[in-house]
PDB file of C-alpha atoms in Angstrom:
ATOM      1  CA  MET J   1      -0.004  -0.004  -0.013  1.00  0.00           C
ATOM      2  CA  TYR J   2       2.803   2.427   0.878  1.00  0.00           C
ATOM      3  CA  VAL J   3       4.545   1.592  -2.438  1.00  0.00           C
ATOM      4  CA  ILE J   4       1.455   2.519  -4.435  1.00  0.00           C
ATOM      5  CA  VAL J   5       1.159   5.864  -2.591  1.00  0.00           C
ATOM      6  CA  ILE J   6       4.830   6.682  -3.171  1.00  0.00           C
ATOM      7  CA  LEU J   7       4.543   5.831  -6.907  1.00  0.00           C
ATOM      8  CA  ALA J   8       1.435   8.012  -7.188  1.00  0.00           C
ATOM      9  CA  LEU J   9       3.284  10.932  -5.606  1.00  0.00           C
ATOM     10  CA  ILE J  10       6.239  10.495  -7.953  1.00  0.00           C
ATOM     11  CA  ALA J  11       3.937  10.360 -10.986  1.00  0.00           C
ATOM     12  CA  GLY J  12       2.194  13.511  -9.835  1.00  0.00           C
ATOM     13  CA  PHE J  13       5.511  15.317  -9.382  1.00  0.00           C
ATOM     14  CA  LEU J  14       6.713  14.347 -12.867  1.00  0.00           C
ATOM     15  CA  ALA J  15       3.419  15.454 -14.385  1.00  0.00           C
ATOM     16  CA  LEU J  16       3.813  18.909 -12.774  1.00  0.00           C
ATOM     17  CA  ARG J  17       7.397  19.170 -14.023  1.00  0.00           C
ATOM     18  CA  LEU J  18       6.377  18.302 -17.562  1.00  0.00           C
ATOM     19  CA  TYR J  19       3.634  20.877 -17.501  1.00  0.00           C
ATOM     20  CA  SER J  20       6.022  23.548 -16.256  1.00  0.00           C
ATOM     21  CA  VAL J  21       8.262  22.906 -19.243  1.00  0.00           C
ATOM     22  CA  LEU J  22       5.823  22.054 -22.025  1.00  0.00           C
ATOM     23  CA  GLY J  23       2.767  23.949 -20.890  1.00  0.00           C
ATOM     24  CA  LYS J  24       4.371  27.395 -21.213  1.00  0.00           C
ATOM     25  CA  ARG J  25       5.579  29.302 -24.303  1.00  0.00           C
ATOM     26  CA  THR J  26       9.264  30.128 -24.068  1.00  0.00           C
ATOM     27  CA  GLY J  27       9.442  32.474 -27.039  1.00  0.00           C
ATOM     28  CA  HIS J  28      11.374  29.962 -29.144  1.00  0.00           C
ATOM     29  CA  GLU J  29       8.424  28.041 -30.540  1.00  0.00           C
ATOM     30  CA  GLN J  30       7.826  28.273 -34.263  1.00  0.00           C
ATOM     31  CA  GLU J  31       5.024  30.756 -34.914  1.00  0.00           C
ATOM     32  CA  PRO J  32       2.258  29.534 -37.277  1.00  0.00           C
ATOM     33  CA  ALA J  33       2.760  30.720 -40.892  1.00  0.00           C
ATOM     34  CA  LEU J  34       0.255  33.186 -42.296  1.00  0.00           C
ATOM     35  CA  ARG J  35      -2.391  31.647 -44.497  1.00  0.00           C
ATOM     36  CA  PRO J  36      -2.261  32.791 -48.106  1.00  0.00           C
ATOM     37  CA  ALA J  37      -5.829  34.083 -47.832  1.00  0.00           C
ATOM     38  CA  GLU J  38      -5.075  36.471 -44.968  1.00  0.00           C
ATOM     39  CA  GLU J  39      -5.075  40.170 -45.703  1.00  0.00           C
ATOM     40  CA  ARG J  40      -1.873  41.828 -46.863  1.00  0.00           C
ATOM     41  CA  ALA J  41      -2.302  44.489 -44.159  1.00  0.00           C
ATOM     42  CA  LYS J  42      -1.571  41.774 -41.605  1.00  0.00           C
ATOM     43  CA  VAL J  43       1.753  40.906 -43.218  1.00  0.00           C
ATOM     44  CA  THR J  44       4.632  42.643 -41.483  1.00  0.00           C
ATOM     45  CA  VAL J  45       7.748  42.407 -43.567  1.00  0.00           C
ATOM     46  CA  LEU J  46       9.988  44.199 -41.098  1.00  0.00           C
ATOM     47  CA  GLN J  47       8.014  43.883 -37.888  1.00  0.00           C
ATOM     48  CA  PRO J  48      10.424  43.544 -34.903  1.00  0.00           C
ATOM     49  CA  ARG J  49       9.622  41.107 -32.176  1.00  0.00           C
ATOM     50  CA  PRO J  50       9.469  42.209 -28.500  1.00  0.00           C
ATOM     51  CA  MET J  51      12.740  41.962 -26.586  1.00  0.00           C
ATOM     52  CA  THR J  52      13.815  42.318 -22.981  1.00  0.00           C
ATOM     53  CA  ASP J  53      17.554  42.723 -23.556  1.00  0.00           C
ATOM     54  CA  LEU J  54      19.260  45.957 -22.638  1.00  0.00           C
ATOM     55  CA  PRO J  55      20.218  48.181 -25.567  1.00  0.00           C
ATOM     56  CA  GLY J  56      23.862  47.313 -25.247  1.00  0.00           C
ATOM     57  CA  ASP J  57      23.072  43.591 -25.275  1.00  0.00           C
ATOM     58  CA  SER J  58      20.998  43.854 -28.476  1.00  0.00           C
ATOM     59  CA  VAL J  59      23.858  45.497 -30.308  1.00  0.00           C
ATOM     60  CA  ARG J  60      26.394  43.044 -28.867  1.00  0.00           C
ATOM     61  CA  LEU J  61      24.294  40.005 -29.848  1.00  0.00           C
ATOM     62  CA  ALA J  62      24.055  41.295 -33.408  1.00  0.00           C
ATOM     63  CA  ASP J  63      27.724  40.691 -34.220  1.00  0.00           C
ATOM     64  CA  GLY J  64      28.409  41.058 -37.923  1.00  0.00           C
ATOM     65  CA  LEU J  65      25.030  42.625 -38.675  1.00  0.00           C
ATOM     66  CA  ILE J  66      26.123  46.218 -37.948  1.00  0.00           C
ATOM     67  CA  ALA J  67      29.034  48.049 -39.520  1.00  0.00           C
ATOM     68  CA  SER J  68      31.235  49.971 -37.112  1.00  0.00           C
ATOM     69  CA  GLY J  69      29.889  53.312 -38.361  1.00  0.00           C
ATOM     70  CA  GLY J  70      26.290  52.299 -37.696  1.00  0.00           C
ATOM     71  CA  GLU J  71      26.510  51.175 -34.064  1.00  0.00           C
ATOM     72  CA  LEU J  72      25.768  54.552 -32.401  1.00  0.00           C
ATOM     73  CA  GLY J  73      22.779  55.087 -34.617  1.00  0.00           C
ATOM     74  CA  VAL J  74      21.418  51.647 -33.820  1.00  0.00           C
ATOM     75  CA  ARG J  75      21.821  52.317 -30.078  1.00  0.00           C
ATOM     76  CA  ALA J  76      19.889  55.570 -30.488  1.00  0.00           C
ATOM     77  CA  LEU J  77      17.146  53.724 -32.327  1.00  0.00           C
ATOM     78  CA  ILE J  78      16.896  51.038 -29.648  1.00  0.00           C
ATOM     79  CA  ALA J  79      16.630  53.769 -27.027  1.00  0.00           C
ATOM     80  CA  ALA J  80      13.746  55.287 -28.951  1.00  0.00           C
ATOM     81  CA  ASP J  81      12.067  51.976 -29.681  1.00  0.00           C
ATOM     82  CA  ARG J  82      12.716  49.179 -27.197  1.00  0.00           C
ATOM     83  CA  ASN J  83      11.041  46.662 -29.515  1.00  0.00           C
ATOM     84  CA  PHE J  84      13.635  47.153 -32.239  1.00  0.00           C
ATOM     85  CA  ASP J  85      15.529  43.919 -32.699  1.00  0.00           C
ATOM     86  CA  VAL J  86      18.589  43.939 -34.973  1.00  0.00           C
ATOM     87  CA  PRO J  87      18.620  40.312 -36.238  1.00  0.00           C
ATOM     88  CA  GLN J  88      14.888  40.342 -36.833  1.00  0.00           C
ATOM     89  CA  PHE J  89      15.131  43.646 -38.718  1.00  0.00           C
ATOM     90  CA  VAL J  90      17.970  42.480 -40.954  1.00  0.00           C
ATOM     91  CA  GLU J  91      16.090  39.264 -41.856  1.00  0.00           C
ATOM     92  CA  GLY J  92      13.008  41.334 -42.689  1.00  0.00           C
ATOM     93  CA  ALA J  93      15.083  43.743 -44.750  1.00  0.00           C
ATOM     94  CA  LYS J  94      16.513  40.849 -46.784  1.00  0.00           C
ATOM     95  CA  ALA J  95      12.980  39.651 -47.476  1.00  0.00           C
ATOM     96  CA  ALA J  96      11.934  43.166 -48.493  1.00  0.00           C
ATOM     97  CA  TYR J  97      15.003  43.452 -50.764  1.00  0.00           C
ATOM     98  CA  LYS J  98      13.876  40.356 -52.656  1.00  0.00           C
ATOM     99  CA  MET J  99      10.224  41.384 -52.786  1.00  0.00           C
ATOM    100  CA  VAL J 100      11.015  44.891 -54.116  1.00  0.00           C
ATOM    101  CA  LEU J 101      13.400  43.620 -56.820  1.00  0.00           C
ATOM    102  CA  GLU J 102      11.004  40.947 -58.017  1.00  0.00           C
ATOM    103  CA  ALA J 103       8.035  43.392 -58.039  1.00  0.00           C
ATOM    104  CA  PHE J 104      10.116  45.888 -60.075  1.00  0.00           C
ATOM    105  CA  TRP J 105      11.185  43.228 -62.538  1.00  0.00           C
ATOM    106  CA  ARG J 106       7.555  42.137 -62.998  1.00  0.00           C
ATOM    107  CA  GLY J 107       6.390  45.704 -63.242  1.00  0.00           C
ATOM    108  CA  ASP J 108       4.000  45.152 -60.302  1.00  0.00           C
ATOM    109  CA  ARG J 109       3.146  48.710 -59.352  1.00  0.00           C
ATOM    110  CA  SER J 110       0.641  47.776 -56.604  1.00  0.00           C
ATOM    111  CA  GLU J 111       3.209  45.636 -54.814  1.00  0.00           C
ATOM    112  CA  LEU J 112       5.796  48.440 -55.029  1.00  0.00           C
ATOM    113  CA  GLU J 113       3.250  50.916 -53.632  1.00  0.00           C
ATOM    114  CA  TRP J 114       2.913  48.792 -50.555  1.00  0.00           C
ATOM    115  CA  LEU J 115       6.719  48.402 -50.075  1.00  0.00           C
ATOM    116  CA  CYS J 116       8.075  51.824 -51.043  1.00  0.00           C
ATOM    117  CA  ASP J 117       7.477  55.476 -50.169  1.00  0.00           C
ATOM    118  CA  ALA J 118       6.191  57.939 -52.734  1.00  0.00           C
ATOM    119  CA  ASP J 119       9.542  59.117 -54.112  1.00  0.00           C
ATOM    120  CA  VAL J 120      11.023  55.613 -54.619  1.00  0.00           C
ATOM    121  CA  LEU J 121       7.715  54.422 -56.063  1.00  0.00           C
ATOM    122  CA  ALA J 122       7.715  57.284 -58.598  1.00  0.00           C
ATOM    123  CA  SER J 123      11.260  56.422 -59.666  1.00  0.00           C
ATOM    124  CA  PHE J 124      10.397  52.749 -60.100  1.00  0.00           C
ATOM    125  CA  GLU J 125       7.247  53.546 -62.042  1.00  0.00           C
ATOM    126  CA  GLU J 126       9.155  55.781 -64.391  1.00  0.00           C
ATOM    127  CA  SER J 127      11.658  53.021 -65.135  1.00  0.00           C
ATOM    128  CA  ILE J 128       8.861  50.488 -65.639  1.00  0.00           C
ATOM    129  CA  ALA J 129       7.091  52.838 -68.058  1.00  0.00           C
ATOM    130  CA  GLN J 130      10.263  53.352 -70.086  1.00  0.00           C
ATOM    131  CA  ARG J 131      10.814  49.601 -70.224  1.00  0.00           C
ATOM    132  CA  GLU J 132       7.242  48.934 -71.340  1.00  0.00           C
ATOM    133  CA  ALA J 133       7.460  51.675 -74.011  1.00  0.00           C
ATOM    134  CA  ALA J 134      10.558  49.965 -75.413  1.00  0.00           C
ATOM    135  CA  GLY J 135       8.742  46.633 -75.470  1.00  0.00           C
ATOM    136  CA  HIS J 136      11.194  44.992 -73.111  1.00  0.00           C
ATOM    137  CA  VAL J 137      10.547  42.408 -70.433  1.00  0.00           C
ATOM    138  CA  LEU J 138      12.963  41.652 -67.579  1.00  0.00           C
ATOM    139  CA  ASP J 139      13.706  37.973 -66.861  1.00  0.00           C
ATOM    140  CA  ASN J 140      15.912  38.475 -63.816  1.00  0.00           C
ATOM    141  CA  ARG J 141      16.720  36.172 -60.928  1.00  0.00           C
ATOM    142  CA  LEU J 142      18.049  36.969 -57.474  1.00  0.00           C
ATOM    143  CA  VAL J 143      20.526  34.129 -57.072  1.00  0.00           C
ATOM    144  CA  ARG J 144      21.588  34.866 -53.521  1.00  0.00           C
ATOM    145  CA  ILE J 145      22.136  37.647 -50.953  1.00  0.00           C
ATOM    146  CA  GLU J 146      25.751  37.315 -49.881  1.00  0.00           C
ATOM    147  CA  LYS J 147      25.597  39.933 -47.176  1.00  0.00           C
ATOM    148  CA  ALA J 148      23.164  42.348 -45.527  1.00  0.00           C
ATOM    149  CA  GLN J 149      24.549  44.749 -42.935  1.00  0.00           C
ATOM    150  CA  ILE J 150      23.306  47.903 -41.235  1.00  0.00           C
ATOM    151  CA  VAL J 151      25.635  50.753 -42.146  1.00  0.00           C
ATOM    152  CA  ASP J 152      23.713  53.667 -40.646  1.00  0.00           C
ATOM    153  CA  ALA J 153      20.726  54.435 -38.458  1.00  0.00           C
ATOM    154  CA  SER J 154      19.113  57.573 -37.052  1.00  0.00           C
ATOM    155  CA  VAL J 155      16.080  58.934 -35.284  1.00  0.00           C
ATOM    156  CA  ASN J 156      14.814  62.414 -36.219  1.00  0.00           C
ATOM    157  CA  GLY J 157      11.870  63.242 -34.045  1.00  0.00           C
ATOM    158  CA  ARG J 158       9.415  60.433 -34.554  1.00  0.00           C
ATOM    159  CA  ILE J 159      10.951  59.216 -37.841  1.00  0.00           C
ATOM    160  CA  ALA J 160      13.507  56.377 -37.806  1.00  0.00           C
ATOM    161  CA  GLU J 161      15.793  55.486 -40.702  1.00  0.00           C
ATOM    162  CA  VAL J 162      18.007  52.479 -41.165  1.00  0.00           C
ATOM    163  CA  SER J 163      20.396  52.028 -44.106  1.00  0.00           C
ATOM    164  CA  LEU J 164      21.690  48.615 -45.085  1.00  0.00           C
ATOM    165  CA  ARG J 165      24.338  47.463 -47.491  1.00  0.00           C
ATOM    166  CA  PHE J 166      23.258  44.505 -49.660  1.00  0.00           C
ATOM    167  CA  GLU J 167      25.762  42.413 -51.553  1.00  0.00           C
ATOM    168  CA  ALA J 168      23.964  40.067 -53.891  1.00  0.00           C
ATOM    169  CA  ASP J 169      24.318  38.032 -57.080  1.00  0.00           C
ATOM    170  CA  ILE J 170      21.722  38.682 -59.746  1.00  0.00           C
ATOM    171  CA  ALA J 171      21.243  36.939 -63.115  1.00  0.00           C
ATOM    172  CA  ALA J 172      19.764  39.553 -65.421  1.00  0.00           C
ATOM    173  CA  VAL J 173      18.214  39.098 -68.867  1.00  0.00           C
ATOM    174  CA  THR J 174      16.214  41.597 -70.981  1.00  0.00           C
ATOM    175  CA  ARG J 175      13.865  40.130 -73.570  1.00  0.00           C
ATOM    176  CA  ASP J 176      11.676  41.613 -76.305  1.00  0.00           C
ATOM    177  CA  HIS J 177       7.978  40.852 -76.730  1.00  0.00           C
ATOM    178  CA  ASP J 178       8.829  37.752 -78.705  1.00  0.00           C
ATOM    179  CA  GLY J 179      11.039  36.359 -75.909  1.00  0.00           C
ATOM    180  CA  ASN J 180      14.304  37.030 -77.706  1.00  0.00           C
ATOM    181  CA  VAL J 181      17.247  37.942 -75.506  1.00  0.00           C
ATOM    182  CA  VAL J 182      18.161  41.597 -75.945  1.00  0.00           C
ATOM    183  CA  ALA J 183      20.801  41.783 -73.207  1.00  0.00           C
ATOM    184  CA  GLY J 184      22.211  39.759 -70.302  1.00  0.00           C
ATOM    185  CA  SER J 185      22.444  36.083 -69.467  1.00  0.00           C
ATOM    186  CA  LEU J 186      20.825  33.801 -66.908  1.00  0.00           C
ATOM    187  CA  THR J 187      23.956  31.693 -66.656  1.00  0.00           C
ATOM    188  CA  ASP J 188      26.281  34.499 -65.527  1.00  0.00           C
ATOM    189  CA  ALA J 189      25.255  36.195 -62.270  1.00  0.00           C
ATOM    190  CA  VAL J 190      26.472  39.712 -61.685  1.00  0.00           C
ATOM    191  CA  GLY J 191      27.514  40.937 -58.251  1.00  0.00           C
ATOM    192  CA  THR J 192      25.689  44.044 -56.979  1.00  0.00           C
ATOM    193  CA  ASN J 193      26.358  46.351 -54.032  1.00  0.00           C
ATOM    194  CA  ASP J 194      23.470  48.537 -52.996  1.00  0.00           C
ATOM    195  CA  ILE J 195      22.627  50.810 -50.088  1.00  0.00           C
ATOM    196  CA  TRP J 196      18.907  50.772 -49.276  1.00  0.00           C
ATOM    197  CA  THR J 197      17.331  52.979 -46.633  1.00  0.00           C
ATOM    198  CA  PHE J 198      14.123  52.007 -44.794  1.00  0.00           C
ATOM    199  CA  THR J 199      11.984  54.502 -42.882  1.00  0.00           C
ATOM    200  CA  ARG J 200       9.218  54.209 -40.275  1.00  0.00           C
ATOM    201  CA  ASP J 201       7.205  56.528 -38.075  1.00  0.00           C
ATOM    202  CA  LEU J 202       7.858  55.182 -34.567  1.00  0.00           C
ATOM    203  CA  ARG J 203       4.505  56.423 -33.314  1.00  0.00           C
ATOM    204  CA  SER J 204       2.548  54.755 -36.094  1.00  0.00           C
ATOM    205  CA  THR J 205       0.462  51.657 -35.406  1.00  0.00           C
ATOM    206  CA  ASP J 206       1.745  50.247 -38.710  1.00  0.00           C
ATOM    207  CA  PRO J 207       4.816  48.158 -37.817  1.00  0.00           C
ATOM    208  CA  ASN J 208       6.115  48.033 -41.388  1.00  0.00           C
ATOM    209  CA  TRP J 209       9.127  49.910 -42.691  1.00  0.00           C
ATOM    210  CA  LYS J 210       9.100  51.390 -46.178  1.00  0.00           C
ATOM    211  CA  LEU J 211      11.918  51.677 -48.658  1.00  0.00           C
ATOM    212  CA  SER J 212      12.735  55.390 -48.840  1.00  0.00           C
ATOM    213  CA  GLU J 213      16.007  55.524 -50.796  1.00  0.00           C
ATOM    214  CA  THR J 214      18.145  53.315 -53.019  1.00  0.00           C
ATOM    215  CA  ASP J 215      21.722  53.892 -54.086  1.00  0.00           C
ATOM    216  CA  GLU J 216      24.775  51.983 -55.300  1.00  0.00           C
ATOM    217  CA  ALA J 217      27.389  51.299 -52.645  1.00  0.00           C
ATOM    218  CA  ALA J 218      30.779  52.922 -53.171  1.00  0.00           C
TER     219      ALA J 218
END
């Protein structure tokens, strides 16, 4: 009889221990993927996840993601927005880089409007219009992003800006309406070095950052 009671107590203790480990979210579980049918407004390309680290810790943990000249700006941004998370932001920026390029190559103006601010959008639309007038179609491929690194960051009032350097390989082909190759080759990827700047109003309820400037890296 005593043995049965002791075994029951041990089983109860183990059950409580398992619940304490498995019954709570630790923050490392995989979040469910968005369903394709969900609204675009709910997709947050560059939404940072909440963090509890001190500002110095966040920068220290992001080794390799911030150039030496951008560290002070990142610290100022974290001080202004405690939810800003460097690794999460860089991953989101890489996704945005791919989405913007592919939308531009397709000539998808509505997608670009969602991802870019008015000035960048106008520049892209002008290039798309010129391409369409010439009867050209881009058949480009983003082969890989070799590197994405924050090179500058700043907070001016309520507006935050983050600039990243992207080093990528792109296979570029321009075709005419009949599909004939006008320029480029899909077999030879070309290395590109770009500086893209993303901007966000820190007081806005919209967590997304928009592309506000593009330039070639020196």
